[in-house]
Coordinates of C-alpha atoms and ligand atoms in Angstrom, one line a residue:
M1 CA -24.3 32.4 -25.4
S2 CA -22.3 35.5 -26.4
N3 CA -18.6 35.5 -26.4
K4 CA -18.5 38.0 -23.5
T5 CA -19.8 35.5 -21.0
L6 CA -17.3 32.7 -21.9
G7 CA -15.1 31.7 -19.0
Q8 CA -17.2 33.5 -16.3
R9 CA -18.1 31.8 -13.1
N10 CA -21.3 29.9 -13.8
T11 CA -22.2 28.3 -10.4
N12 CA -23.1 29.5 -7.0
N13 CA -22.3 26.2 -5.3
P14 CA -20.3 27.3 -2.3
A15 CA -18.2 24.1 -2.1
V16 CA -17.1 24.5 -5.7
I17 CA -16.3 28.1 -5.3
A18 CA -14.2 27.4 -2.2
F19 CA -12.4 24.6 -3.9
V20 CA -11.5 26.8 -6.9
E21 CA -10.5 29.7 -4.6
E22 CA -8.2 27.5 -2.5
Q23 CA -6.4 26.0 -5.5
T24 CA -6.1 29.4 -7.2
K25 CA -4.2 30.6 -4.2
L26 CA -1.9 27.6 -4.5
C27 CA -1.4 27.4 -8.2
Q28 CA -1.5 31.2 -8.9
P29 CA -2.9 31.1 -12.5
D30 CA -3.0 34.3 -14.5
K31 CA -6.6 33.6 -15.4
I32 CA -9.5 31.3 -14.4
F33 CA -11.7 30.0 -17.1
W34 CA -15.0 28.4 -16.0
C35 CA -16.1 25.9 -18.7
D36 CA -19.8 25.7 -19.6
G37 CA -19.6 23.0 -22.2
S38 CA -21.2 25.2 -24.9
E39 CA -20.4 25.0 -28.6
A40 CA -19.3 28.7 -28.5
E41 CA -16.8 27.7 -25.9
K42 CA -15.6 24.7 -28.0
D43 CA -15.0 27.0 -31.0
A44 CA -13.1 29.6 -28.9
L45 CA -10.9 27.1 -27.1
T46 CA -10.2 25.2 -30.3
A47 CA -9.1 28.3 -32.1
E48 CA -6.9 29.2 -29.1
A49 CA -5.4 25.7 -29.1
V50 CA -4.6 26.0 -32.8
A51 CA -3.1 29.5 -32.4
K52 CA -0.9 28.2 -29.6
G53 CA 0.2 25.1 -31.7
V54 CA -1.3 22.7 -29.2
L55 CA -3.6 21.4 -32.0
I56 CA -3.1 21.4 -35.8
K57 CA -6.3 21.8 -37.8
L58 CA -6.5 18.8 -40.2
N59 CA -7.7 18.8 -43.8
Q60 CA -11.3 19.8 -43.2
E61 CA -12.5 18.4 -46.5
K62 CA -11.3 15.0 -45.7
L63 CA -11.7 15.2 -41.9
P64 CA -14.4 17.7 -40.9
G65 CA -14.0 18.9 -37.3
C66 CA -10.8 16.9 -36.8
Y67 CA -7.6 18.1 -35.1
Y68 CA -4.2 16.7 -34.5
H69 CA -2.1 16.7 -31.4
R70 CA 1.4 15.5 -30.6
S71 CA 2.2 14.9 -26.9
N72 CA 5.7 15.2 -25.5
S73 CA 7.7 12.2 -26.7
N74 CA 8.4 11.2 -23.0
D75 CA 4.6 11.3 -22.3
V76 CA 2.8 8.8 -24.5
A77 CA 1.0 6.3 -22.2
R78 CA -0.1 5.7 -18.6
V79 CA 2.7 5.5 -16.1
E80 CA 1.9 2.7 -13.6
Q81 CA 5.2 3.3 -11.7
F82 CA 4.1 6.9 -10.9
T83 CA 0.5 6.1 -10.0
F84 CA -0.3 6.0 -6.3
I85 CA -3.3 5.1 -4.1
C86 CA -2.8 7.3 -1.0
S87 CA -5.3 5.6 1.3
E88 CA -4.8 6.0 5.1
T89 CA -2.9 2.7 5.4
R90 CA -0.7 0.7 3.0
E91 CA -3.0 -2.3 3.6
E92 CA -6.0 -0.5 2.1
A93 CA -4.1 0.0 -1.1
G94 CA -2.8 -3.5 -1.1
P95 CA 0.3 -5.1 -2.6
T96 CA -0.5 -4.4 -6.2
N97 CA -0.7 -0.6 -5.9
N98 CA 2.0 2.0 -5.1
W99 CA 1.2 3.6 -1.8
A100 CA 2.4 6.7 0.0
P101 CA 1.0 8.2 3.2
P102 CA -1.7 10.8 2.2
K103 CA -0.1 13.6 4.2
E104 CA 3.3 13.0 2.8
M105 CA 2.0 12.9 -0.8
Y106 CA -0.3 16.0 -0.3
D107 CA 2.7 17.9 1.0
K108 CA 5.0 16.8 -1.8
L109 CA 2.4 17.6 -4.5
K110 CA 1.4 20.9 -2.9
G111 CA 5.0 21.9 -3.3
M112 CA 4.8 21.1 -7.0
F113 CA 1.5 22.8 -7.5
A114 CA 2.6 26.0 -5.8
G115 CA 2.9 28.7 -8.4
S116 CA 2.6 26.0 -11.1
M117 CA 0.0 28.0 -13.2
K118 CA 1.8 31.3 -13.2
G119 CA 1.5 32.7 -16.7
R120 CA -1.2 30.1 -17.5
T121 CA -5.0 29.8 -17.4
M122 CA -6.6 27.5 -14.9
Y123 CA -9.7 25.8 -16.5
V124 CA -12.5 24.7 -14.3
I125 CA -14.2 21.7 -15.8
P126 CA -17.4 20.5 -14.1
Y127 CA -18.3 17.1 -15.5
L128 CA -20.6 14.1 -15.1
M129 CA -19.5 10.5 -15.2
G130 CA -22.8 8.8 -16.2
P131 CA -26.0 10.1 -17.8
L132 CA -27.7 13.1 -16.1
G133 CA -30.1 11.8 -13.5
S134 CA -28.8 8.3 -13.1
P135 CA -28.4 7.0 -9.5
L136 CA -25.0 5.7 -10.6
T137 CA -23.8 9.1 -11.9
K138 CA -20.9 10.9 -10.2
V139 CA -19.9 14.6 -10.4
G140 CA -16.3 15.7 -10.7
I141 CA -14.6 19.1 -11.0
E142 CA -11.3 19.0 -12.7
L143 CA -8.9 22.0 -12.6
T144 CA -6.3 21.9 -15.3
D145 CA -3.8 24.1 -17.0
S146 CA -4.0 22.1 -20.3
I147 CA -6.3 23.3 -23.0
Y148 CA -5.9 19.9 -24.6
V149 CA -7.3 18.3 -21.5
V150 CA -10.3 20.7 -21.6
L151 CA -11.0 19.8 -25.3
S152 CA -10.6 16.1 -24.6
M153 CA -12.7 16.1 -21.5
R154 CA -15.6 17.7 -23.4
V155 CA -15.5 14.7 -25.7
M156 CA -15.0 12.0 -23.0
A157 CA -17.5 13.2 -20.4
R158 CA -20.7 15.3 -20.1
I159 CA -19.3 18.6 -19.1
G160 CA -20.7 22.0 -18.2
D161 CA -24.0 23.0 -16.7
A162 CA -25.4 19.5 -16.5
A163 CA -22.8 18.7 -13.8
Y164 CA -23.9 21.7 -11.7
K165 CA -27.5 20.6 -12.1
Q166 CA -26.8 17.1 -10.8
L167 CA -24.7 18.5 -8.0
S168 CA -27.2 21.2 -6.9
D169 CA -25.9 22.6 -3.6
S170 CA -24.1 19.5 -2.5
N171 CA -20.4 19.3 -1.7
D172 CA -20.2 15.6 -2.9
F173 CA -18.0 15.8 -5.9
N174 CA -14.6 14.5 -6.9
R175 CA -11.9 17.1 -6.6
G176 CA -9.3 16.7 -9.4
I177 CA -6.4 19.0 -9.9
H178 CA -4.0 18.6 -12.8
S179 CA -0.9 20.6 -13.9
M180 CA 1.4 19.7 -16.7
L181 CA 4.2 21.4 -14.9
D182 CA 7.1 21.0 -17.3
V183 CA 6.0 17.6 -18.6
N184 CA 9.0 16.0 -16.9
P185 CA 8.9 12.3 -16.1
E186 CA 10.9 13.0 -13.0
R187 CA 8.1 15.1 -11.6
R188 CA 5.2 12.9 -12.8
F189 CA 2.7 11.6 -10.3
I190 CA -0.9 10.4 -10.6
C191 CA -2.2 10.3 -7.0
H192 CA -5.6 9.1 -5.7
F193 CA -7.0 9.9 -2.2
P194 CA -10.1 7.6 -1.9
Q195 CA -10.9 8.9 1.6
D196 CA -11.2 12.4 0.2
N197 CA -12.6 11.6 -3.2
A198 CA -9.7 13.5 -4.6
I199 CA -7.1 13.2 -7.4
L200 CA -3.9 15.1 -8.0
S201 CA -2.0 14.7 -11.3
V202 CA 1.2 16.4 -12.3
G203 CA 3.8 16.3 -15.0
S204 CA 1.9 14.6 -17.8
A205 CA -0.5 15.8 -20.5
Y206 CA -1.5 12.4 -21.8
G207 CA -4.8 10.4 -21.8
G208 CA -5.4 8.2 -18.8
N209 CA -2.9 10.3 -16.7
V210 CA -4.8 13.6 -17.1
L211 CA -8.4 13.0 -18.2
L212 CA -9.3 12.5 -14.6
G213 CA -12.8 11.3 -15.1
K214 CA -11.6 8.2 -16.9
K215 CA -9.2 5.9 -15.2
C216 CA -8.7 8.0 -12.0
L217 CA -12.3 8.7 -11.1
A218 CA -14.4 6.1 -13.0
L219 CA -12.1 3.2 -12.1
R220 CA -9.7 3.8 -9.2
I221 CA -11.8 6.1 -7.0
G222 CA -15.0 4.5 -8.5
S223 CA -14.0 0.9 -7.5
S224 CA -13.4 2.2 -4.0
L225 CA -16.7 3.9 -3.8
G226 CA -18.4 0.9 -5.4
R227 CA -17.2 -1.4 -2.6
K228 CA -18.6 1.0 0.0
E229 CA -21.8 1.7 -1.8
G230 CA -22.6 -1.8 -3.1
W231 CA -21.8 -1.5 -6.8
M232 CA -19.0 -2.3 -9.2
A233 CA -16.7 -0.2 -11.3
E234 CA -15.0 -2.3 -14.0
H235 CA -12.7 -2.0 -17.0
M236 CA -15.3 -3.4 -19.4
L237 CA -17.0 -2.6 -22.6
I238 CA -20.8 -3.0 -22.8
L239 CA -22.6 -4.1 -25.9
G240 CA -26.1 -5.2 -26.9
V241 CA -26.8 -8.1 -29.2
E242 CA -30.0 -7.8 -31.2
A243 CA -31.4 -11.0 -32.7
P244 CA -33.6 -11.1 -35.8
N245 CA -36.7 -11.5 -33.6
G246 CA -35.8 -8.3 -31.7
E247 CA -34.5 -10.0 -28.6
K248 CA -31.7 -7.9 -27.0
T249 CA -29.0 -9.4 -24.8
Y250 CA -26.4 -7.2 -23.1
V251 CA -22.9 -8.4 -22.2
A252 CA -20.0 -6.7 -20.5
A253 CA -16.4 -7.7 -21.3
A254 CA -13.1 -7.1 -19.4
F255 CA -10.1 -7.2 -21.6
P256 CA -6.8 -5.5 -20.5
S257 CA -5.7 -2.2 -22.2
A258 CA -5.3 -2.5 -26.0
C259 CA -6.7 -6.0 -26.0
G260 CA -9.8 -5.5 -28.1
K261 CA -12.6 -3.8 -26.1
T262 CA -13.3 -1.0 -28.6
N263 CA -13.2 -3.4 -31.5
F264 CA -15.5 -5.9 -29.8
A265 CA -18.0 -3.2 -28.7
M266 CA -18.4 -2.0 -32.3
L267 CA -18.3 -5.3 -34.2
I268 CA -20.2 -6.0 -37.4
P269 CA -21.4 -9.6 -37.7
P270 CA -20.4 -11.7 -40.7
A271 CA -22.7 -11.5 -43.8
H272 CA -24.8 -14.6 -43.0
Y273 CA -26.0 -13.2 -39.7
K274 CA -29.0 -11.6 -41.3
G275 CA -31.0 -9.5 -38.9
W276 CA -28.4 -9.7 -36.1
K277 CA -26.9 -6.4 -34.9
I278 CA -24.4 -5.3 -32.3
W279 CA -25.0 -2.0 -30.5
T280 CA -22.3 -0.3 -28.5
V281 CA -23.2 0.9 -25.0
G282 CA -19.6 1.6 -23.9
D283 CA -16.1 0.7 -25.0
D284 CA -13.9 1.0 -21.8
I285 CA -15.7 1.5 -18.5
C286 CA -18.7 -0.1 -16.9
W287 CA -20.5 0.7 -13.7
M288 CA -22.9 -2.0 -12.5
K289 CA -25.5 -2.0 -9.8
P290 CA -28.1 -4.6 -8.8
G291 CA -31.6 -3.6 -10.1
P292 CA -35.0 -4.1 -8.5
D293 CA -35.5 -7.3 -10.6
G294 CA -32.4 -9.0 -9.1
R295 CA -30.3 -8.5 -12.2
L296 CA -27.1 -6.5 -12.6
Y297 CA -27.6 -3.2 -14.5
A298 CA -24.8 -1.4 -16.3
I299 CA -24.1 2.1 -17.4
N300 CA -21.2 3.5 -19.4
P301 CA -20.1 6.5 -17.4
E302 CA -18.3 8.1 -20.4
A303 CA -19.6 10.1 -23.4
G304 CA -16.7 9.4 -25.8
Y305 CA -14.1 6.9 -26.9
F306 CA -10.4 7.3 -26.3
G307 CA -9.4 4.5 -28.6
V308 CA -6.3 2.8 -30.0
V309 CA -5.7 4.1 -33.6
P310 CA -3.2 1.7 -35.1
G311 CA -4.8 -1.3 -36.8
T312 CA -8.1 0.5 -37.3
N313 CA -9.4 -0.1 -40.9
S314 CA -12.5 -1.0 -42.8
K315 CA -11.8 -4.7 -42.4
S316 CA -11.0 -4.7 -38.6
N317 CA -13.5 -2.1 -37.5
P318 CA -15.6 -0.3 -40.1
N319 CA -17.7 1.4 -37.5
A320 CA -14.7 2.9 -35.9
V321 CA -13.5 4.2 -39.3
K322 CA -16.8 6.0 -39.7
T323 CA -16.8 7.2 -36.2
I324 CA -13.4 8.9 -36.4
S325 CA -14.0 10.5 -39.8
R326 CA -15.2 13.7 -38.1
D327 CA -15.1 15.7 -34.9
T328 CA -12.0 13.7 -33.7
I329 CA -8.9 14.7 -31.8
Y330 CA -6.0 12.5 -33.0
T331 CA -3.0 12.2 -30.7
N332 CA 0.4 10.8 -31.8
V333 CA -0.5 9.4 -35.2
A334 CA 1.4 10.4 -38.4
L335 CA 0.6 13.6 -40.3
T336 CA 0.7 13.7 -44.1
P337 CA 1.6 16.7 -46.3
D338 CA -2.0 17.4 -47.2
L339 CA -2.9 17.5 -43.4
D340 CA -4.5 14.0 -43.4
V341 CA -3.6 11.4 -40.7
W342 CA -2.0 8.1 -41.2
W343 CA -1.1 5.0 -39.1
E344 CA 0.1 1.5 -39.5
G345 CA -2.8 -0.7 -40.6
K346 CA -4.8 2.2 -42.1
D347 CA -6.8 1.6 -45.3
G348 CA -5.2 2.7 -48.6
P349 CA -1.7 3.3 -49.7
V350 CA 1.2 4.0 -47.4
P351 CA 2.2 7.7 -47.8
A352 CA 5.4 8.3 -49.7
E353 CA 6.3 10.7 -47.0
C354 CA 4.9 12.1 -43.8
L355 CA 5.8 13.3 -40.4
D356 CA 5.8 10.7 -37.7
W357 CA 4.3 11.0 -34.2
R358 CA 7.4 12.9 -33.0
G359 CA 7.2 15.4 -36.0
N360 CA 10.2 13.9 -37.8
K361 CA 10.2 13.1 -41.5
W362 CA 9.1 9.5 -42.2
T363 CA 9.2 7.4 -45.3
P364 CA 8.2 3.7 -45.9
E365 CA 12.0 2.9 -45.6
S366 CA 12.0 4.3 -42.0
K367 CA 12.7 1.6 -39.4
E368 CA 10.5 3.2 -36.7
K369 CA 6.7 3.3 -36.7
A370 CA 5.1 6.4 -38.1
A371 CA 2.2 6.4 -35.6
H372 CA 3.0 5.6 -31.9
P373 CA 1.6 2.1 -31.0
N374 CA -0.5 3.8 -28.3
S375 CA -1.7 6.7 -30.6
R376 CA -5.3 7.4 -29.8
F377 CA -8.5 9.0 -31.1
A378 CA -10.9 11.0 -28.9
V379 CA -14.3 11.1 -30.4
P380 CA -17.9 11.7 -29.1
M381 CA -19.8 8.4 -28.9
T382 CA -22.6 10.0 -30.8
N383 CA -20.5 9.6 -33.9
N384 CA -20.8 5.8 -33.6
P385 CA -23.2 4.5 -36.3
V386 CA -24.1 1.6 -33.9
L387 CA -24.4 3.6 -30.7
A388 CA -27.1 1.9 -28.5
P389 CA -29.9 4.4 -27.8
E390 CA -29.7 2.9 -24.2
A391 CA -26.2 4.4 -23.8
S392 CA -27.8 7.4 -22.2
D393 CA -30.5 5.6 -20.3
P394 CA -30.1 6.5 -16.6
K395 CA -31.3 3.1 -15.5
G396 CA -28.7 1.2 -17.6
V397 CA -29.0 -2.1 -19.3
P398 CA -29.4 -5.6 -17.7
I399 CA -26.2 -7.7 -18.1
S400 CA -26.6 -11.4 -19.1
A401 CA -23.0 -12.3 -19.5
I402 CA -19.6 -11.1 -18.3
I403 CA -16.7 -12.0 -20.5
F404 CA -13.0 -12.1 -19.4
G405 CA -10.3 -12.2 -21.9
G406 CA -6.5 -11.7 -22.2
R407 CA -4.0 -11.6 -24.9
R408 CA -2.4 -15.0 -24.8
A409 CA -0.3 -16.6 -27.5
T410 CA -0.6 -20.0 -25.8
T411 CA -2.6 -21.9 -23.1
M412 CA -6.0 -20.2 -23.2
P413 CA -8.7 -21.6 -25.5
L414 CA -10.9 -19.4 -27.7
I415 CA -13.9 -19.8 -25.4
F416 CA -15.2 -21.5 -22.3
E417 CA -17.9 -20.8 -19.8
T418 CA -17.2 -21.0 -16.1
F419 CA -19.2 -23.4 -13.9
D420 CA -20.7 -20.7 -11.7
W421 CA -20.1 -17.2 -10.3
I422 CA -17.4 -18.2 -7.8
H423 CA -15.5 -20.1 -10.5
G424 CA -16.0 -17.1 -12.8
V425 CA -14.5 -14.8 -10.1
Y426 CA -11.5 -17.2 -9.9
V427 CA -11.1 -17.2 -13.7
G428 CA -11.3 -13.4 -13.8
A429 CA -8.9 -13.1 -10.8
T430 CA -6.3 -15.2 -12.4
M431 CA -6.5 -13.7 -15.8
G432 CA -3.2 -13.2 -17.6
S433 CA -2.3 -11.1 -20.6
E434 CA 0.7 -9.9 -22.6
M435 CA 1.5 -6.3 -21.8
T436 CA 0.8 -3.7 -24.5
A437 CA 1.9 -0.1 -25.4
A438 CA -1.0 1.3 -23.3
A439 CA 1.3 1.6 -20.4
V440 CA 5.0 2.4 -20.3
G441 CA 7.3 -0.6 -20.0
G442 CA 7.3 -4.4 -20.3
A443 CA 5.3 -4.8 -23.6
G444 CA 4.9 -8.4 -24.6
Q445 CA 5.4 -10.1 -21.2
V446 CA 2.6 -12.1 -19.7
R447 CA 1.5 -10.7 -16.4
R448 CA -1.5 -11.4 -14.2
D449 CA -4.1 -8.7 -14.7
P450 CA -7.0 -9.7 -12.5
M451 CA -10.3 -8.7 -14.2
A452 CA -8.2 -6.3 -16.4
M453 CA -8.1 -4.1 -13.3
L454 CA -4.5 -4.5 -12.1
P455 CA -3.6 -0.8 -13.0
F456 CA -7.1 0.5 -12.0
C457 CA -8.2 -1.1 -8.8
G458 CA -8.2 1.6 -6.1
Y459 CA -7.9 -0.7 -3.1
D460 CA -6.6 -4.0 -2.0
M461 CA -7.0 -6.7 -4.7
G462 CA -7.9 -9.4 -2.3
D463 CA -10.7 -7.2 -0.9
Y464 CA -11.7 -6.5 -4.5
F465 CA -12.2 -10.2 -5.1
R466 CA -14.2 -10.4 -1.9
H467 CA -16.4 -7.6 -3.2
W468 CA -17.0 -9.7 -6.3
L469 CA -17.9 -12.7 -4.3
R470 CA -20.3 -10.6 -2.1
M471 CA -22.1 -9.2 -5.1
R472 CA -23.3 -12.8 -5.8
K473 CA -25.3 -12.6 -2.6
I474 CA -27.0 -9.3 -3.6
V475 CA -27.6 -10.2 -7.2
Q476 CA -30.3 -12.9 -7.3
N477 CA -30.0 -13.3 -11.0
P478 CA -26.3 -12.9 -11.8
P479 CA -24.8 -12.9 -15.3
R480 CA -23.0 -16.0 -16.5
I481 CA -19.2 -15.7 -16.7
F482 CA -17.1 -16.6 -19.8
H483 CA -13.5 -16.5 -20.8
V484 CA -12.3 -15.8 -24.4
N485 CA -8.9 -15.5 -26.1
W486 CA -8.7 -13.9 -29.6
F487 CA -4.9 -14.0 -29.6
R488 CA -3.8 -17.7 -29.5
K489 CA -1.0 -18.3 -32.1
D490 CA 0.0 -21.4 -34.1
D491 CA 3.6 -22.7 -34.4
Q492 CA 4.4 -20.1 -37.1
G493 CA 3.3 -17.3 -34.8
N494 CA 0.1 -16.5 -36.7
F495 CA -3.2 -15.9 -34.9
I496 CA -5.3 -19.1 -35.1
W497 CA -8.6 -17.3 -34.8
P498 CA -9.5 -14.6 -37.4
G499 CA -11.0 -12.3 -34.8
F500 CA -12.7 -9.0 -35.2
G501 CA -16.2 -9.4 -36.9
E502 CA -15.8 -13.2 -36.7
N503 CA -15.9 -12.8 -32.9
M504 CA -19.7 -12.7 -33.5
R505 CA -19.6 -16.5 -33.7
V506 CA -18.3 -16.7 -30.1
L507 CA -20.7 -14.1 -29.0
K508 CA -23.6 -16.0 -30.6
W509 CA -22.6 -19.1 -28.6
I510 CA -22.5 -17.0 -25.4
V511 CA -25.9 -15.5 -26.1
D512 CA -27.4 -18.9 -26.8
R513 CA -26.0 -20.2 -23.5
C514 CA -27.4 -17.2 -21.6
H515 CA -30.9 -18.0 -22.9
G516 CA -30.5 -21.7 -22.1
R517 CA -30.9 -22.6 -25.8
I518 CA -28.0 -25.0 -26.2
G519 CA -26.0 -27.5 -24.1
A520 CA -22.3 -27.7 -23.8
E521 CA -19.4 -30.1 -23.1
E522 CA -17.7 -30.2 -19.8
S523 CA -13.9 -29.7 -19.8
Q524 CA -11.3 -29.2 -17.1
L525 CA -11.6 -25.5 -17.5
G526 CA -15.4 -25.1 -17.8
W527 CA -18.2 -25.6 -20.3
V528 CA -17.0 -25.6 -23.9
P529 CA -19.0 -25.6 -27.2
R530 CA -20.1 -28.8 -28.8
L531 CA -18.9 -28.7 -32.4
Q532 CA -22.5 -28.7 -33.7
D533 CA -23.4 -25.6 -31.7
F534 CA -20.5 -23.5 -32.8
D535 CA -21.0 -21.6 -36.1
L536 CA -18.2 -22.3 -38.5
A537 CA -20.3 -21.5 -41.6
G538 CA -18.5 -19.6 -44.4
L539 CA -15.2 -19.3 -42.5
S540 CA -12.4 -19.9 -45.0
G541 CA -9.4 -21.9 -43.7
F542 CA -11.0 -22.4 -40.3
G543 CA -12.9 -25.7 -39.9
P544 CA -13.3 -28.3 -37.1
E545 CA -9.6 -29.1 -37.1
Q546 CA -8.6 -25.4 -36.5
F547 CA -11.4 -25.1 -33.9
A548 CA -9.9 -28.1 -32.0
R549 CA -6.6 -26.3 -32.1
A550 CA -8.0 -23.1 -30.9
Q551 CA -9.8 -24.9 -28.0
A552 CA -6.9 -27.3 -27.1
I553 CA -6.2 -27.6 -23.4
K554 CA -2.5 -28.7 -23.2
A555 CA -1.2 -30.3 -20.0
D556 CA 2.3 -28.8 -20.2
E557 CA 0.9 -25.3 -20.7
W558 CA -1.5 -25.6 -17.9
K559 CA 1.1 -26.9 -15.5
Q560 CA 3.0 -23.6 -16.1
E561 CA -0.2 -21.6 -15.9
V562 CA -1.2 -22.9 -12.5
V563 CA 2.3 -22.2 -11.1
S564 CA 2.2 -18.7 -12.5
Q565 CA -1.3 -18.1 -10.9
E566 CA 0.1 -19.2 -7.6
E567 CA 2.7 -16.4 -7.7
L568 CA -0.2 -13.9 -7.8
F569 CA -2.0 -15.7 -5.0
I570 CA 1.1 -15.7 -2.8
S571 CA 1.6 -12.0 -3.3
L572 CA -2.1 -11.5 -2.2
H573 CA -2.1 -14.2 0.5
S574 CA -3.0 -12.0 3.5
T575 CA -6.4 -10.9 2.1
L576 CA -7.1 -13.5 -0.6
P577 CA -10.6 -15.0 -0.1
K578 CA -10.2 -18.6 0.6
E579 CA -12.9 -19.6 -1.9
L580 CA -10.3 -18.7 -4.6
G581 CA -7.7 -21.1 -3.1
Y582 CA -10.4 -23.8 -3.2
Q583 CA -11.1 -23.1 -6.8
R584 CA -7.4 -23.4 -7.6
E585 CA -7.4 -26.8 -5.9
L586 CA -10.4 -27.9 -7.8
L587 CA -8.8 -26.8 -11.1
I588 CA -5.6 -28.7 -10.3
S589 CA -7.6 -31.9 -9.5
R590 CA -9.5 -31.6 -12.7
L591 CA -6.3 -31.1 -14.7
Ligands
GTP1 P1 -7.9 0.3 -24.2 O1 -8.6 1.5 -24.8 O2 -6.4 0.5 -24.0 O3 -8.5 -0.1 -22.9 O4 -8.0 -0.9 -25.2 P2 -9.1 -1.8 -25.9 O5 -9.3 -3.0 -25.1 O6 -10.3 -1.0 -26.2 O7 -8.4 -2.2 -27.2 P3 -8.7 -2.1 -28.8 O8 -10.1 -2.6 -29.1 O9 -8.4 -0.7 -29.2 O10 -7.7 -3.1 -29.4 C1 -6.4 -2.9 -29.4 C2 -5.6 -3.8 -30.3 O11 -6.1 -5.1 -30.4 C3 -5.6 -3.3 -31.8 O12 -4.3 -3.4 -32.2 C4 -6.5 -4.3 -32.5 O13 -6.1 -4.4 -33.8 C5 -6.3 -5.6 -31.7 N1 -7.5 -6.4 -31.8 C6 -8.7 -6.1 -31.4 N2 -9.6 -7.1 -31.6 C7 -8.9 -8.1 -32.1 C8 -9.2 -9.5 -32.5 O14 -10.3 -10.0 -32.5 N3 -8.1 -10.2 -33.0 C9 -6.9 -9.8 -33.1 N4 -5.9 -10.6 -33.5 N5 -6.5 -8.5 -32.7 C10 -7.5 -7.7 -32.2
SPV2 C1 -6.2 2.1 -21.2 O1 -4.9 2.2 -21.1 O2 -6.8 1.1 -20.7 C2 -6.9 3.1 -21.9 C3 -6.2 4.3 -22.4 O3 -8.1 3.0 -22.0 S1 -5.9 5.5 -21.1 O4 -7.0 6.4 -21.0 O5 -4.7 6.3 -21.5 O6 -5.6 4.9 -19.9
MN3 MN1 -8.9 1.1 -21.1

């Protein structure tokens, strides 16, 4: 495509044209730029972003195709306190979401959008969540005044003409409007209108707040559509386990933000797992729908990874190191004098001097971190050396196991299997996790994060649990449900379990259970591994004694746990399915 046609209107869909016209009148941009997703467009917009100082071109010999971005220092993570579900009634949003009446919020935000793009360009981004042609795929149009959002969206979603192709002449698309305004936390709102399939986002230019296909559409609006349409939108990675004989088993895992999904999805098994291989289908979001054979089929609606940078190195995640060695947008890491990037936990020496994520001089003596703990990479999934070819298969992959897991220093054992689907839903619903830097505020505190969806469920949490229970009736052949905890600590505060690639040992047990190849021991919490079935071979410093410690079910810790679960249930009491109350009683009697 020649440069002359870049930015020109490239659809005749009347609903899209009307949407853009209406918002143009409101936001009053100087220019409208219609994105087509082409390479020429990428080159032109990247050059413009560099010229404007939005991106810094990194050392292209070390990091081909890579760019650096610093967000405003008041704008480095999701903001749950400013995130709203504006359903018709407060009850529909439920007690775990912020709610405002839709009309009130529309009026307030229209006031903020009015004239907000004067002197700016409004970019029109048509995008797909899901592979072209999948029955699960959804179309969105995001309007934004941020060139960083455009360049990130083209990594994270399938953007451009494919979206118009899937849409055809329909008006069934998500309407998303984003303006950075003046990036002021006082005027920052991320608002969802499930009844209109619409999203309004103002005052931020960071990640989950502004890449509207991701948390806003694929999870908050998606979960609400899923309930109506009979499918599930979940905060889960999807991976395939290939055995030496070619057998492939797919699992999906829900861990809260910054609790290990990307790492688990890309893991490399220990050396003695000859012929075993892990394939990544997705690292953050999973849409699942019953298939004709009675199994649950999953797709990854995204096309890229927006992953946590700190801690990424060739020991923890060698596949991620390779993935982010090119074509990557780095946000809020540190910048070295030779235009390389650095972060805490990177391979190699600590730089003698660099600029930290705020742009201030940093040396190893500095007290603050050089990279923000929630610094992120945005990279196309096609860079991943272990990308599953099925990641773009419109029919998805059949899921054999669902794994829940939180970040828990105490209480939760390394692994157990739930007794059945309803018990599994209970275990997911009562999941707890220490908060992380992925959202502003409260890091380190344990909070209930049901199914890792607390910040992402677009409707009442009790109804969400009911939807999970109902799915059991539609899915004849449901996945087994497990719970893991990589983060249990000993008395000295060290992680008991080595984690990362060694998580393959836990995964192997899960896969063997799914295929009915091994038995298990019954515990108060569920089925746990018999020592002879759990692979400890070649693990230095971790034998049967450490395994017992990792698996310990301690009465005093569980007393506290059950009380803390009750707080969640009380807050949800008006819609909580009674099955979950019964499960709690059963757990207490087993304990
Ligand atoms: P979001 O993108 O925020 O949804 O997070 P995620 O679940 O994909 O988290 P990610 O895989 O990026 O992990 C975040 C943090 O968890 C990093 O600091 C990792 O080093 C750490 N982590 C991941 N896996 C393990 C593990 O097996 N053991 C330990 N101890 N830490 C881990
Ligand atoms: C998360 O917080 O769960 C993320 C990062 O995956 S963000 O897209 O910023 O929400
Ligand atoms: Mn996430």
